[in-house]
mmCIF file of C-alpha atoms in Angstrom:
data_model
loop_
_atom_site.group_PDB
_atom_site.id
_atom_site.type_symbol
_atom_site.label_atom_id
_atom_site.label_comp_id
_atom_site.label_asym_id
_atom_site.label_seq_id
_atom_site.Cartn_x
_atom_site.Cartn_y
_atom_site.Cartn_z
ATOM 1 C CA MET A 966 -85.209 -24.970 -12.262
ATOM 2 C CA ALA A 967 -83.158 -22.063 -13.360
ATOM 3 C CA THR A 968 -85.363 -18.349 -13.623
ATOM 4 C CA ARG A 969 -85.739 -16.262 -16.770
ATOM 5 C CA SER A 970 -86.217 -12.843 -17.362
ATOM 6 C CA ILE A 971 -87.445 -11.664 -20.800
ATOM 7 C CA ALA A 972 -87.481 -8.365 -21.449
ATOM 8 C CA ARG A 973 -89.456 -6.261 -24.051
ATOM 9 C CA LEU A 974 -90.356 -2.895 -25.593
ATOM 10 C CA PHE A 975 -93.644 -1.061 -26.021
ATOM 11 C CA ASP A 976 -94.594 2.050 -27.920
ATOM 12 C CA THR A 977 -97.624 2.791 -24.621
ATOM 13 C CA ALA A 978 -98.185 1.827 -21.557
ATOM 14 C CA GLU A 979 -101.850 0.671 -22.753
ATOM 15 C CA HIS A 980 -99.854 -1.939 -24.775
ATOM 16 C CA ALA A 981 -97.638 -2.728 -21.584
ATOM 17 C CA ARG A 982 -100.757 -3.289 -19.378
ATOM 18 C CA ALA A 983 -101.905 -5.875 -21.909
ATOM 19 C CA ALA A 984 -98.879 -7.743 -22.236
ATOM 20 C CA VAL A 985 -99.294 -7.913 -18.786
ATOM 21 C CA ASN A 986 -102.811 -9.199 -18.357
ATOM 22 C CA ASP A 987 -102.067 -11.336 -21.150
ATOM 23 C CA LEU A 988 -99.248 -12.676 -18.790
ATOM 24 C CA GLU A 989 -101.257 -13.339 -15.934
ATOM 25 C CA ALA A 990 -104.336 -14.816 -18.377
ATOM 26 C CA ALA A 991 -101.700 -17.875 -19.486
ATOM 27 C CA GLY A 992 -100.495 -18.027 -15.622
ATOM 28 C CA PHE A 993 -97.338 -16.335 -14.927
ATOM 29 C CA SER A 994 -97.922 -14.927 -10.978
ATOM 30 C CA HIS A 995 -97.968 -11.315 -10.121
ATOM 31 C CA ASP A 996 -94.960 -11.300 -8.434
ATOM 32 C CA ASP A 997 -92.860 -12.790 -11.212
ATOM 33 C CA ILE A 998 -94.154 -9.354 -13.652
ATOM 34 C CA SER A 999 -92.473 -6.565 -13.698
ATOM 35 C CA TYR A 1000 -93.648 -3.055 -15.423
ATOM 36 C CA LEU A 1001 -90.665 -0.231 -16.088
ATOM 37 C CA GLY A 1002 -91.877 3.227 -16.971
ATOM 38 C CA GLY A 1003 -90.090 6.047 -18.719
ATOM 39 C CA HIS A 1004 -90.795 9.114 -19.435
ATOM 40 C CA GLY A 1005 -92.887 9.933 -16.741
ATOM 41 C CA ALA A 1006 -95.327 6.458 -18.263
ATOM 42 C CA THR A 1007 -97.362 5.321 -15.388
ATOM 43 C CA VAL A 1008 -100.471 3.021 -14.954
ATOM 44 C CA ALA A 1009 -102.704 5.082 -13.141
ATOM 45 C CA ASN A 1010 -104.445 4.164 -10.066
ATOM 46 C CA ASP A 1011 -103.156 0.165 -10.848
ATOM 47 C CA PRO A 1012 -101.364 -1.293 -7.864
ATOM 48 C CA SER A 1013 -101.238 -4.411 -9.103
ATOM 49 C CA VAL A 1014 -98.619 -3.701 -11.537
ATOM 50 C CA SER A 1015 -95.352 -2.174 -10.267
ATOM 51 C CA THR A 1016 -94.088 0.543 -11.615
ATOM 52 C CA THR A 1017 -90.843 2.401 -11.679
ATOM 53 C CA THR A 1018 -90.556 6.547 -13.540
ATOM 54 C CA THR A 1019 -87.259 7.274 -15.046
ATOM 55 C CA ARG A 1020 -86.350 10.922 -16.580
ATOM 56 C CA ARG A 1021 -83.801 11.669 -18.642
ATOM 57 C CA GLY A 1022 -82.303 15.258 -18.686
ATOM 58 C CA ASP A 1023 -79.830 17.610 -17.805
ATOM 59 C CA THR A 1024 -78.226 16.664 -14.705
ATOM 60 C CA GLY A 1025 -76.351 20.120 -14.294
ATOM 61 C CA ALA A 1026 -73.312 17.699 -14.585
ATOM 62 C CA ASP A 1027 -71.660 19.657 -17.583
ATOM 63 C CA THR A 1028 -72.330 22.935 -16.151
ATOM 64 C CA GLY A 1029 -70.474 21.923 -12.915
ATOM 65 C CA ALA A 1030 -67.179 20.772 -14.362
ATOM 66 C CA ALA A 1031 -67.133 23.633 -16.212
ATOM 67 C CA THR A 1032 -67.458 25.841 -12.587
ATOM 68 C CA GLY A 1033 -64.966 23.077 -11.216
ATOM 69 C CA ALA A 1034 -62.510 23.698 -14.152
ATOM 70 C CA THR A 1035 -62.208 27.627 -14.013
ATOM 71 C CA LEU A 1036 -62.501 27.701 -10.375
ATOM 72 C CA GLY A 1037 -59.565 25.021 -9.826
ATOM 73 C CA THR A 1038 -58.159 26.817 -12.885
ATOM 74 C CA VAL A 1039 -58.200 30.101 -10.850
ATOM 75 C CA LEU A 1040 -56.991 28.721 -7.644
ATOM 76 C CA GLY A 1041 -54.344 26.737 -8.806
ATOM 77 C CA GLY A 1042 -52.557 29.858 -10.924
ATOM 78 C CA GLY A 1043 -53.389 32.310 -8.053
ATOM 79 C CA ALA A 1044 -51.517 29.729 -5.316
ATOM 80 C CA GLY A 1045 -48.449 28.967 -7.961
ATOM 81 C CA LEU A 1046 -48.328 32.500 -7.969
ATOM 82 C CA LEU A 1047 -47.529 33.630 -4.690
ATOM 83 C CA ALA A 1048 -45.474 30.700 -4.696
ATOM 84 C CA GLY A 1049 -42.658 32.201 -6.975
ATOM 85 C CA LEU A 1050 -43.332 35.159 -5.758
ATOM 86 C CA GLY A 1051 -41.951 34.025 -2.661
ATOM 87 C CA ALA A 1052 -39.859 32.328 -3.284
ATOM 88 C CA LEU A 1053 -38.217 35.384 -4.491
ATOM 89 C CA ALA A 1054 -38.918 37.325 -2.169
ATOM 90 C CA ILE A 1055 -36.404 35.257 -0.139
ATOM 91 C CA PRO A 1056 -33.071 36.200 0.172
ATOM 92 C CA GLY A 1057 -30.535 33.680 -1.697
ATOM 93 C CA VAL A 1058 -33.313 31.283 -2.892
ATOM 94 C CA GLY A 1059 -34.718 34.185 -5.209
ATOM 95 C CA PRO A 1060 -31.417 34.043 -7.501
ATOM 96 C CA VAL A 1061 -31.350 30.654 -7.666
ATOM 97 C CA VAL A 1062 -35.342 30.367 -8.142
ATOM 98 C CA ALA A 1063 -34.860 32.482 -11.020
#
């Protein structure tokens, strides 16, 4: 027999819990029902419902990317400057590079 998955969004944890109760009353096995709560929603003290809490928010990726870009620019520019000065300082090579 093929397995089917059905997903539903609820406004509150209480509405979701009522739906889980209705499914269990209709004969669905406890192991066949999953409850996913977001934004800190949980069903307190209820081991019969498997819960997963997800959090959305600032991951710091934007500040990390900005820091990395700035650091890369400074280090890359500095390394290029030193390489250019080094090439100009070598007799015979400097005028060719320039």
